[in-house]
Tab-separated table of N, CA, C and O in Angstrom:
chain	number	residue	atom	x	y	z
A	1	MET	N	-101.035	-98.552	-23.432
A	1	MET	CA	-100.334	-99.136	-24.562
A	1	MET	C	-99.920	-98.024	-25.518
A	1	MET	O	-100.658	-97.096	-25.771
A	2	ALA	N	-98.735	-98.133	-26.030
A	2	ALA	CA	-98.200	-97.126	-26.943
A	2	ALA	C	-98.478	-97.526	-28.391
A	2	ALA	O	-98.211	-98.654	-28.787
A	3	PHE	N	-99.022	-96.587	-29.154
A	3	PHE	CA	-99.302	-96.818	-30.565
A	3	PHE	C	-98.494	-95.837	-31.404
A	3	PHE	O	-98.303	-94.691	-31.023
A	4	GLY	N	-98.036	-96.290	-32.550
A	4	GLY	CA	-97.341	-95.406	-33.474
A	4	GLY	C	-95.840	-95.352	-33.275
A	4	GLY	O	-95.175	-94.505	-33.863
A	5	ILE	N	-95.319	-96.230	-32.430
A	5	ILE	CA	-93.867	-96.292	-32.240
A	5	ILE	C	-93.406	-97.725	-32.472
A	5	ILE	O	-94.203	-98.661	-32.439
A	6	THR	N	-92.119	-97.866	-32.661
A	6	THR	CA	-91.557	-99.197	-32.896
A	6	THR	C	-90.998	-99.778	-31.598
A	6	THR	O	-90.754	-99.052	-30.631
A	7	LYS	N	-90.797	-101.067	-31.596
A	7	LYS	CA	-90.170	-101.726	-30.445
A	7	LYS	C	-88.780	-101.154	-30.215
A	7	LYS	O	-88.340	-101.009	-29.069
A	8	LYS	N	-88.095	-100.820	-31.303
A	8	LYS	CA	-86.749	-100.254	-31.197
A	8	LYS	C	-86.784	-98.896	-30.476
A	8	LYS	O	-85.934	-98.619	-29.630
A	9	GLU	N	-87.771	-98.066	-30.787
A	9	GLU	CA	-87.901	-96.763	-30.128
A	9	GLU	C	-88.216	-96.926	-28.642
A	9	GLU	O	-87.647	-96.222	-27.798
A	10	LEU	N	-89.106	-97.859	-28.323
A	10	LEU	CA	-89.455	-98.110	-26.934
A	10	LEU	C	-88.234	-98.621	-26.161
A	10	LEU	O	-87.963	-98.177	-25.039
A	11	LYS	N	-87.495	-99.513	-26.768
A	11	LYS	CA	-86.295	-100.066	-26.126
A	11	LYS	C	-85.262	-98.958	-25.884
A	11	LYS	O	-84.655	-98.891	-24.808
A	12	ALA	N	-85.073	-98.087	-26.859
A	12	ALA	CA	-84.103	-96.990	-26.718
A	12	ALA	C	-84.524	-96.047	-25.589
A	12	ALA	O	-83.679	-95.573	-24.813
A	13	TRP	N	-85.829	-95.765	-25.473
A	13	TRP	CA	-86.344	-94.909	-24.396
A	13	TRP	C	-86.049	-95.543	-23.038
A	13	TRP	O	-85.572	-94.888	-22.119
A	14	LYS	N	-86.321	-96.823	-22.913
A	14	LYS	CA	-86.078	-97.536	-21.660
A	14	LYS	C	-84.589	-97.544	-21.313
A	14	LYS	O	-84.216	-97.319	-20.152
A	15	GLN	N	-83.747	-97.788	-22.301
A	15	GLN	CA	-82.306	-97.824	-22.053
A	15	GLN	C	-81.783	-96.461	-21.591
A	15	GLN	O	-80.969	-96.374	-20.667
A	16	LYS	N	-82.256	-95.415	-22.218
A	16	LYS	CA	-81.829	-94.063	-21.846
A	16	LYS	C	-82.279	-93.758	-20.414
A	16	LYS	O	-81.497	-93.246	-19.612
A	17	ALA	N	-83.517	-94.077	-20.094
A	17	ALA	CA	-84.021	-93.855	-18.735
A	17	ALA	C	-83.233	-94.685	-17.722
A	17	ALA	O	-82.879	-94.185	-16.648
A	18	ASP	N	-82.929	-95.930	-18.068
A	18	ASP	CA	-82.153	-96.807	-17.176
A	18	ASP	C	-80.765	-96.253	-16.887
A	18	ASP	O	-80.209	-96.474	-15.813
A	19	ARG	N	-80.199	-95.528	-17.846
A	19	ARG	CA	-78.865	-94.927	-17.663
A	19	ARG	C	-78.913	-93.651	-16.816
A	19	ARG	O	-77.892	-93.022	-16.598
A	20	GLY	N	-80.099	-93.259	-16.402
A	20	GLY	CA	-80.226	-92.057	-15.588
A	20	GLY	C	-80.304	-90.784	-16.401
A	20	GLY	O	-80.119	-89.690	-15.874
A	21	GLU	N	-80.636	-90.923	-17.682
A	21	GLU	CA	-80.810	-89.762	-18.553
A	21	GLU	C	-82.301	-89.429	-18.641
A	21	GLU	O	-83.152	-90.284	-18.421
A	22	ILE	N	-82.590	-88.177	-18.981
A	22	ILE	CA	-83.970	-87.774	-19.227
A	22	ILE	C	-84.345	-88.290	-20.614
A	22	ILE	O	-83.700	-87.941	-21.604
A	23	ALA	N	-85.353	-89.145	-20.663
A	23	ALA	CA	-85.743	-89.811	-21.911
A	23	ALA	C	-87.159	-89.398	-22.311
A	23	ALA	O	-88.066	-89.370	-21.472
A	24	PHE	N	-87.334	-89.087	-23.590
A	24	PHE	CA	-88.618	-88.642	-24.133
A	24	PHE	C	-89.167	-89.686	-25.097
A	24	PHE	O	-88.422	-90.211	-25.924
A	25	LEU	N	-90.467	-89.946	-24.996
A	25	LEU	CA	-91.124	-90.853	-25.938
A	25	LEU	C	-92.535	-90.329	-26.183
A	25	LEU	O	-93.341	-90.227	-25.262
A	26	THR	N	-92.822	-89.987	-27.419
A	26	THR	CA	-94.145	-89.511	-27.795
A	26	THR	C	-94.840	-90.602	-28.601
A	26	THR	O	-94.229	-91.236	-29.451
A	27	HIS	N	-96.129	-90.808	-28.294
A	27	HIS	CA	-96.908	-91.789	-29.050
A	27	HIS	C	-98.374	-91.376	-29.073
A	27	HIS	O	-98.806	-90.516	-28.309
A	28	TYR	N	-99.132	-92.007	-29.974
A	28	TYR	CA	-100.567	-91.763	-30.035
A	28	TYR	C	-101.209	-92.189	-28.722
A	28	TYR	O	-100.798	-93.176	-28.100
A	29	TRP	N	-102.244	-91.442	-28.328
A	29	TRP	CA	-102.897	-91.713	-27.061
A	29	TRP	C	-104.207	-90.952	-27.009
A	29	TRP	O	-104.263	-89.779	-27.361
A	30	ILE	N	-105.251	-91.614	-26.590
A	30	ILE	CA	-106.567	-90.990	-26.455
A	30	ILE	C	-107.061	-91.260	-25.034
A	30	ILE	O	-107.009	-92.394	-24.551
A	31	ASP	N	-107.537	-90.209	-24.376
A	31	ASP	CA	-108.089	-90.345	-23.029
A	31	ASP	C	-109.218	-89.329	-22.905
A	31	ASP	O	-109.015	-88.141	-23.189
A	32	ASP	N	-110.390	-89.776	-22.508
A	32	ASP	CA	-111.554	-88.895	-22.404
A	32	ASP	C	-111.333	-87.722	-21.460
A	32	ASP	O	-112.011	-86.703	-21.569
A	33	ARG	N	-110.387	-87.852	-20.541
A	33	ARG	CA	-110.106	-86.748	-19.618
A	33	ARG	C	-109.429	-85.573	-20.316
A	33	ARG	O	-109.387	-84.468	-19.781
A	34	PHE	N	-108.888	-85.813	-21.516
A	34	PHE	CA	-108.150	-84.784	-22.247
A	34	PHE	C	-108.692	-84.666	-23.667
A	34	PHE	O	-108.047	-85.090	-24.633
A	35	PRO	N	-109.891	-84.096	-23.818
A	35	PRO	CA	-110.497	-83.997	-25.150
A	35	PRO	C	-109.613	-83.206	-26.108
A	35	PRO	O	-109.019	-82.200	-25.737
A	36	GLY	N	-109.517	-83.707	-27.320
A	36	GLY	CA	-108.723	-83.040	-28.346
A	36	GLY	C	-107.262	-83.430	-28.362
A	36	GLY	O	-106.548	-83.119	-29.307
A	37	CYS	N	-106.796	-84.105	-27.346
A	37	CYS	CA	-105.396	-84.550	-27.299
A	37	CYS	C	-105.296	-85.939	-27.923
A	37	CYS	O	-106.073	-86.832	-27.582
A	38	THR	N	-104.358	-86.102	-28.823
A	38	THR	CA	-104.200	-87.383	-29.509
A	38	THR	C	-102.821	-88.002	-29.316
A	38	THR	O	-102.494	-89.009	-29.932
A	39	SER	N	-102.007	-87.374	-28.467
A	39	SER	CA	-100.688	-87.942	-28.190
A	39	SER	C	-100.284	-87.600	-26.764
A	39	SER	O	-100.843	-86.703	-26.128
A	40	VAL	N	-99.320	-88.327	-26.284
A	40	VAL	CA	-98.722	-88.077	-24.970
A	40	VAL	C	-97.212	-88.215	-25.140
A	40	VAL	O	-96.746	-89.007	-25.963
A	41	THR	N	-96.478	-87.437	-24.383
A	41	THR	CA	-95.029	-87.602	-24.312
A	41	THR	C	-94.706	-88.048	-22.901
A	41	THR	O	-95.073	-87.383	-21.935
A	42	LYS	N	-94.047	-89.182	-22.807
A	42	LYS	CA	-93.625	-89.707	-21.511
A	42	LYS	C	-92.161	-89.320	-21.319
A	42	LYS	O	-91.321	-89.625	-22.159
A	43	VAL	N	-91.906	-88.620	-20.206
A	43	VAL	CA	-90.549	-88.183	-19.879
A	43	VAL	C	-90.116	-88.971	-18.653
A	43	VAL	O	-90.666	-88.784	-17.566
A	44	ALA	N	-89.137	-89.859	-18.840
A	44	ALA	CA	-88.731	-90.788	-17.788
A	44	ALA	C	-87.261	-90.632	-17.436
A	44	ALA	O	-86.459	-90.136	-18.230
A	45	CYS	N	-86.929	-91.132	-16.247
A	45	CYS	CA	-85.533	-91.200	-15.802
A	45	CYS	C	-85.498	-92.088	-14.567
A	45	CYS	O	-86.362	-91.954	-13.686
A	46	SER	N	-84.524	-92.972	-14.483
A	46	SER	CA	-84.415	-93.850	-13.312
A	46	SER	C	-83.917	-93.086	-12.089
A	46	SER	O	-84.099	-93.535	-10.961
A	47	ASP	N	-83.303	-91.943	-12.304
A	47	ASP	CA	-82.824	-91.091	-11.207
A	47	ASP	C	-83.966	-90.143	-10.828
A	47	ASP	O	-84.185	-89.118	-11.481
A	48	MET	N	-84.700	-90.504	-9.777
A	48	MET	CA	-85.886	-89.741	-9.394
A	48	MET	C	-85.561	-88.291	-9.048
A	48	MET	O	-86.318	-87.391	-9.403
A	49	LYS	N	-84.440	-88.053	-8.363
A	49	LYS	CA	-84.067	-86.675	-8.029
A	49	LYS	C	-83.886	-85.850	-9.297
A	49	LYS	O	-84.337	-84.714	-9.387
A	50	LYS	N	-83.228	-86.435	-10.263
A	50	LYS	CA	-82.993	-85.751	-11.534
A	50	LYS	C	-84.308	-85.480	-12.260
A	50	LYS	O	-84.517	-84.389	-12.801
A	51	LEU	N	-85.196	-86.457	-12.268
A	51	LEU	CA	-86.479	-86.305	-12.950
A	51	LEU	C	-87.339	-85.241	-12.266
A	51	LEU	O	-87.929	-84.391	-12.945
A	52	VAL	N	-87.382	-85.253	-10.950
A	52	VAL	CA	-88.160	-84.255	-10.209
A	52	VAL	C	-87.591	-82.861	-10.466
A	52	VAL	O	-88.334	-81.907	-10.706
A	53	SER	N	-86.276	-82.740	-10.442
A	53	SER	CA	-85.627	-81.455	-10.710
A	53	SER	C	-85.931	-80.975	-12.122
A	53	SER	O	-86.256	-79.799	-12.330
A	54	TRP	N	-85.846	-81.873	-13.091
A	54	TRP	CA	-86.161	-81.524	-14.481
A	54	TRP	C	-87.600	-81.016	-14.552
A	54	TRP	O	-87.876	-79.984	-15.160
A	55	GLY	N	-88.525	-81.735	-13.929
A	55	GLY	CA	-89.929	-81.352	-13.962
A	55	GLY	C	-90.179	-79.996	-13.321
A	55	GLY	O	-90.968	-79.193	-13.834
A	56	ARG	N	-89.499	-79.732	-12.221
A	56	ARG	CA	-89.677	-78.429	-11.542
A	56	ARG	C	-89.293	-77.271	-12.458
A	56	ARG	O	-89.890	-76.196	-12.384
A	57	ASN	N	-88.295	-77.487	-13.304
A	57	ASN	CA	-87.890	-76.436	-14.250
A	57	ASN	C	-89.030	-76.029	-15.173
A	57	ASN	O	-89.011	-74.938	-15.734
A	58	TYR	N	-90.012	-76.910	-15.340
A	58	TYR	CA	-91.156	-76.646	-16.218
A	58	TYR	C	-92.467	-76.498	-15.441
A	58	TYR	O	-93.538	-76.539	-16.024
A	59	GLY	N	-92.365	-76.352	-14.119
A	59	GLY	CA	-93.558	-76.180	-13.305
A	59	GLY	C	-94.328	-77.468	-13.041
A	59	GLY	O	-95.490	-77.417	-12.634
A	60	LEU	N	-93.697	-78.611	-13.262
A	60	LEU	CA	-94.349	-79.897	-13.014
A	60	LEU	C	-94.127	-80.298	-11.560
A	60	LEU	O	-93.024	-80.161	-11.036
A	61	LYS	N	-95.157	-80.797	-10.920
A	61	LYS	CA	-95.081	-81.159	-9.510
A	61	LYS	C	-94.724	-82.630	-9.346
A	61	LYS	O	-95.189	-83.478	-10.122
A	62	PRO	N	-93.923	-82.945	-8.330
A	62	PRO	CA	-93.543	-84.351	-8.102
A	62	PRO	C	-94.737	-85.288	-7.962
A	62	PRO	O	-94.676	-86.439	-8.383
A	63	GLU	N	-95.845	-84.777	-7.410
A	63	GLU	CA	-97.015	-85.648	-7.237
A	63	GLU	C	-97.675	-86.004	-8.565
A	63	GLU	O	-98.554	-86.866	-8.619
A	64	TRP	N	-97.264	-85.355	-9.631
A	64	TRP	CA	-97.792	-85.687	-10.952
A	64	TRP	C	-97.029	-86.837	-11.613
A	64	TRP	O	-97.404	-87.305	-12.687
A	65	LEU	N	-95.960	-87.284	-10.980
A	65	LEU	CA	-95.197	-88.404	-11.531
A	65	LEU	C	-96.043	-89.666	-11.561
A	65	LEU	O	-96.786	-89.956	-10.625
A	66	ASP	N	-95.910	-90.407	-12.636
A	66	ASP	CA	-96.542	-91.713	-12.757
A	66	ASP	C	-95.475	-92.730	-12.367
A	66	ASP	O	-94.494	-92.906	-13.089
A	67	CYS	N	-95.661	-93.363	-11.227
A	67	CYS	CA	-94.631	-94.277	-10.705
A	67	CYS	C	-95.117	-95.714	-10.599
A	67	CYS	O	-94.608	-96.488	-9.813
A	68	HIS	N	-96.089	-96.078	-11.407
A	68	HIS	CA	-96.678	-97.403	-11.269
A	68	HIS	C	-95.851	-98.537	-11.863
A	68	HIS	O	-96.144	-99.695	-11.642
A	69	ASP	N	-94.833	-98.208	-12.610
A	69	ASP	CA	-94.014	-99.272	-13.201
A	69	ASP	C	-92.536	-98.963	-12.979
A	69	ASP	O	-92.180	-98.097	-12.198
A	70	ARG	N	-91.698	-99.679	-13.668
A	70	ARG	CA	-90.245	-99.546	-13.524
A	70	ARG	C	-89.725	-98.201	-14.022
A	70	ARG	O	-88.617	-97.798	-13.668
A	71	TYR	N	-90.504	-97.519	-14.818
A	71	TYR	CA	-90.056	-96.273	-15.429
A	71	TYR	C	-90.887	-95.094	-14.938
A	71	TYR	O	-91.891	-94.741	-15.552
A	72	PRO	N	-90.490	-94.483	-13.819
A	72	PRO	CA	-91.220	-93.305	-13.366
A	72	PRO	C	-91.159	-92.231	-14.444
A	72	PRO	O	-90.106	-92.040	-15.078
A	73	HIS	N	-92.294	-91.561	-14.654
A	73	HIS	CA	-92.317	-90.588	-15.746
A	73	HIS	C	-93.405	-89.546	-15.546
A	73	HIS	O	-94.361	-89.762	-14.805
A	74	PHE	N	-93.218	-88.429	-16.215
A	74	PHE	CA	-94.260	-87.424	-16.344
A	74	PHE	C	-94.975	-87.689	-17.661
A	74	PHE	O	-94.330	-88.018	-18.665
A	75	ASP	N	-96.287	-87.524	-17.682
A	75	ASP	CA	-97.062	-87.581	-18.912
A	75	ASP	C	-97.343	-86.145	-19.345
A	75	ASP	O	-97.966	-85.385	-18.601
A	76	LEU	N	-96.895	-85.792	-20.525
A	76	LEU	CA	-97.116	-84.451	-21.055
A	76	LEU	C	-98.175	-84.522	-22.145
A	76	LEU	O	-98.061	-85.335	-23.066
A	77	VAL	N	-99.189	-83.668	-22.043
A	77	VAL	CA	-100.246	-83.613	-23.052
A	77	VAL	C	-100.589	-82.160	-23.351
A	77	VAL	O	-100.295	-81.256	-22.576
A	78	GLY	N	-101.220	-81.958	-24.494
A	78	GLY	CA	-101.760	-80.649	-24.854
A	78	GLY	C	-100.722	-79.541	-24.938
A	78	GLY	O	-99.596	-79.752	-25.401
A	79	GLN	N	-101.098	-78.373	-24.459
A	79	GLN	CA	-100.240	-77.195	-24.548
A	79	GLN	C	-98.951	-77.371	-23.752
A	79	GLN	O	-97.889	-76.921	-24.178
A	80	THR	N	-99.046	-78.041	-22.593
A	80	THR	CA	-97.850	-78.292	-21.785
A	80	THR	C	-96.861	-79.146	-22.574
A	80	THR	O	-95.655	-78.875	-22.593
A	81	GLN	N	-97.361	-80.158	-23.244
A	81	GLN	CA	-96.529	-81.026	-24.071
A	81	GLN	C	-95.834	-80.187	-25.138
A	81	GLN	O	-94.618	-80.287	-25.324
A	82	TYR	N	-96.597	-79.359	-25.818
A	82	TYR	CA	-96.040	-78.529	-26.880
A	82	TYR	C	-94.961	-77.589	-26.343
A	82	TYR	O	-93.862	-77.513	-26.899
A	83	GLU	N	-95.266	-76.867	-25.272
A	83	GLU	CA	-94.324	-75.879	-24.731
A	83	GLU	C	-93.027	-76.528	-24.275
A	83	GLU	O	-91.933	-76.015	-24.544
A	84	ILE	N	-93.117	-77.649	-23.576
A	84	ILE	CA	-91.907	-78.311	-23.081
A	84	ILE	C	-91.085	-78.880	-24.231
A	84	ILE	O	-89.868	-78.692	-24.286
A	85	LEU	N	-91.729	-79.548	-25.180
A	85	LEU	CA	-90.972	-80.102	-26.308
A	85	LEU	C	-90.357	-78.993	-27.151
A	85	LEU	O	-89.250	-79.156	-27.672
A	86	LYS	N	-91.034	-77.863	-27.259
A	86	LYS	CA	-90.469	-76.724	-27.980
A	86	LYS	C	-89.193	-76.255	-27.293
A	86	LYS	O	-88.157	-76.070	-27.938
A	87	GLN	N	-89.247	-76.086	-25.970
A	87	GLN	CA	-88.077	-75.633	-25.228
A	87	GLN	C	-86.945	-76.654	-25.266
A	87	GLN	O	-85.768	-76.283	-25.210
A	88	GLU	N	-87.287	-77.914	-25.358
A	88	GLU	CA	-86.280	-78.980	-25.415
A	88	GLU	C	-85.758	-79.209	-26.839
A	88	GLU	O	-84.884	-80.039	-27.047
A	89	GLY	N	-86.311	-78.489	-27.814
A	89	GLY	CA	-85.886	-78.663	-29.197
A	89	GLY	C	-86.341	-79.983	-29.791
A	89	GLY	O	-85.648	-80.558	-30.634
A	90	MET	N	-87.512	-80.433	-29.380
A	90	MET	CA	-87.986	-81.755	-29.792
A	90	MET	C	-89.351	-81.714	-30.463
A	90	MET	O	-90.121	-82.672	-30.387
A	91	LEU	N	-89.675	-80.629	-31.142
A	91	LEU	CA	-90.984	-80.537	-31.800
A	91	LEU	C	-91.168	-81.578	-32.897
A	91	LEU	O	-92.293	-81.890	-33.274
A	92	LYS	N	-90.081	-82.129	-33.376
A	92	LYS	CA	-90.184	-83.173	-34.406
A	92	LYS	C	-91.047	-84.341	-33.918
A	92	LYS	O	-91.773	-84.949	-34.692
A	93	GLN	N	-90.979	-84.611	-32.611
A	93	GLN	CA	-91.803	-85.695	-32.055
A	93	GLN	C	-93.286	-85.404	-32.256
A	93	GLN	O	-94.073	-86.305	-32.522
A	94	LEU	N	-93.672	-84.139	-32.126
A	94	LEU	CA	-95.085	-83.789	-32.300
A	94	LEU	C	-95.485	-83.757	-33.764
A	94	LEU	O	-96.598	-84.156	-34.105
A	95	SER	N	-94.601	-83.279	-34.621
A	95	SER	CA	-94.952	-83.216	-36.043
A	95	SER	C	-95.171	-84.616	-36.608
A	95	SER	O	-96.022	-84.824	-37.469
A	96	ARG	N	-94.440	-85.571	-36.104
A	96	ARG	CA	-94.582	-86.963	-36.549
A	96	ARG	C	-96.006	-87.472	-36.311
A	96	ARG	O	-96.536	-88.246	-37.099
A	97	PHE	N	-96.624	-87.021	-35.230
A	97	PHE	CA	-97.969	-87.482	-34.890
A	97	PHE	C	-99.033	-86.449	-35.238
A	97	PHE	O	-100.150	-86.521	-34.753
A	98	ARG	N	-98.666	-85.495	-36.060
A	98	ARG	CA	-99.567	-84.464	-36.586
A	98	ARG	C	-100.231	-83.627	-35.504
A	98	ARG	O	-101.303	-83.064	-35.710
A	99	VAL	N	-99.587	-83.534	-34.363
A	99	VAL	CA	-100.119	-82.739	-33.265
A	99	VAL	C	-100.025	-81.250	-33.595
A	99	VAL	O	-100.922	-80.483	-33.265
A	100	LEU	N	-98.963	-80.866	-34.272
A	100	LEU	CA	-98.771	-79.447	-34.580
A	100	LEU	C	-99.876	-78.917	-35.482
A	100	LEU	O	-100.191	-77.747	-35.442
A	101	ASP	N	-100.484	-79.786	-36.270
A	101	ASP	CA	-101.585	-79.385	-37.163
A	101	ASP	C	-102.800	-78.919	-36.361
A	101	ASP	O	-103.624	-78.166	-36.854
A	102	LYS	N	-102.912	-79.369	-35.109
A	102	LYS	CA	-104.082	-79.083	-34.290
A	102	LYS	C	-103.883	-77.898	-33.353
A	102	LYS	O	-104.813	-77.470	-32.700
A	103	LEU	N	-102.663	-77.411	-33.265
A	103	LEU	CA	-102.380	-76.288	-32.343
A	103	LEU	C	-102.559	-74.949	-33.028
A	103	LEU	O	-102.465	-74.783	-34.169
């Protein structure tokens, strides 16, 4: 479940992914497997070839894709999340959730 985002933001992410664009959505998230991480960025695209290619540019492996629902996506957390969003010019997503304060 996504916390800290609006229905409008979630809908826009889904629409962008449905159009075959690379779509980013950052929200609050806690998982014991990732101590100290308080957010995740989901990077989705309905075009699997495009998404896999995008991920390879950042060293992400296709087997890391989360494909359990209609929106296949990579989950970015921690330093990987920071580095990729920095390169994509999207650090604002992290500052909104105060992630940058912890890095």
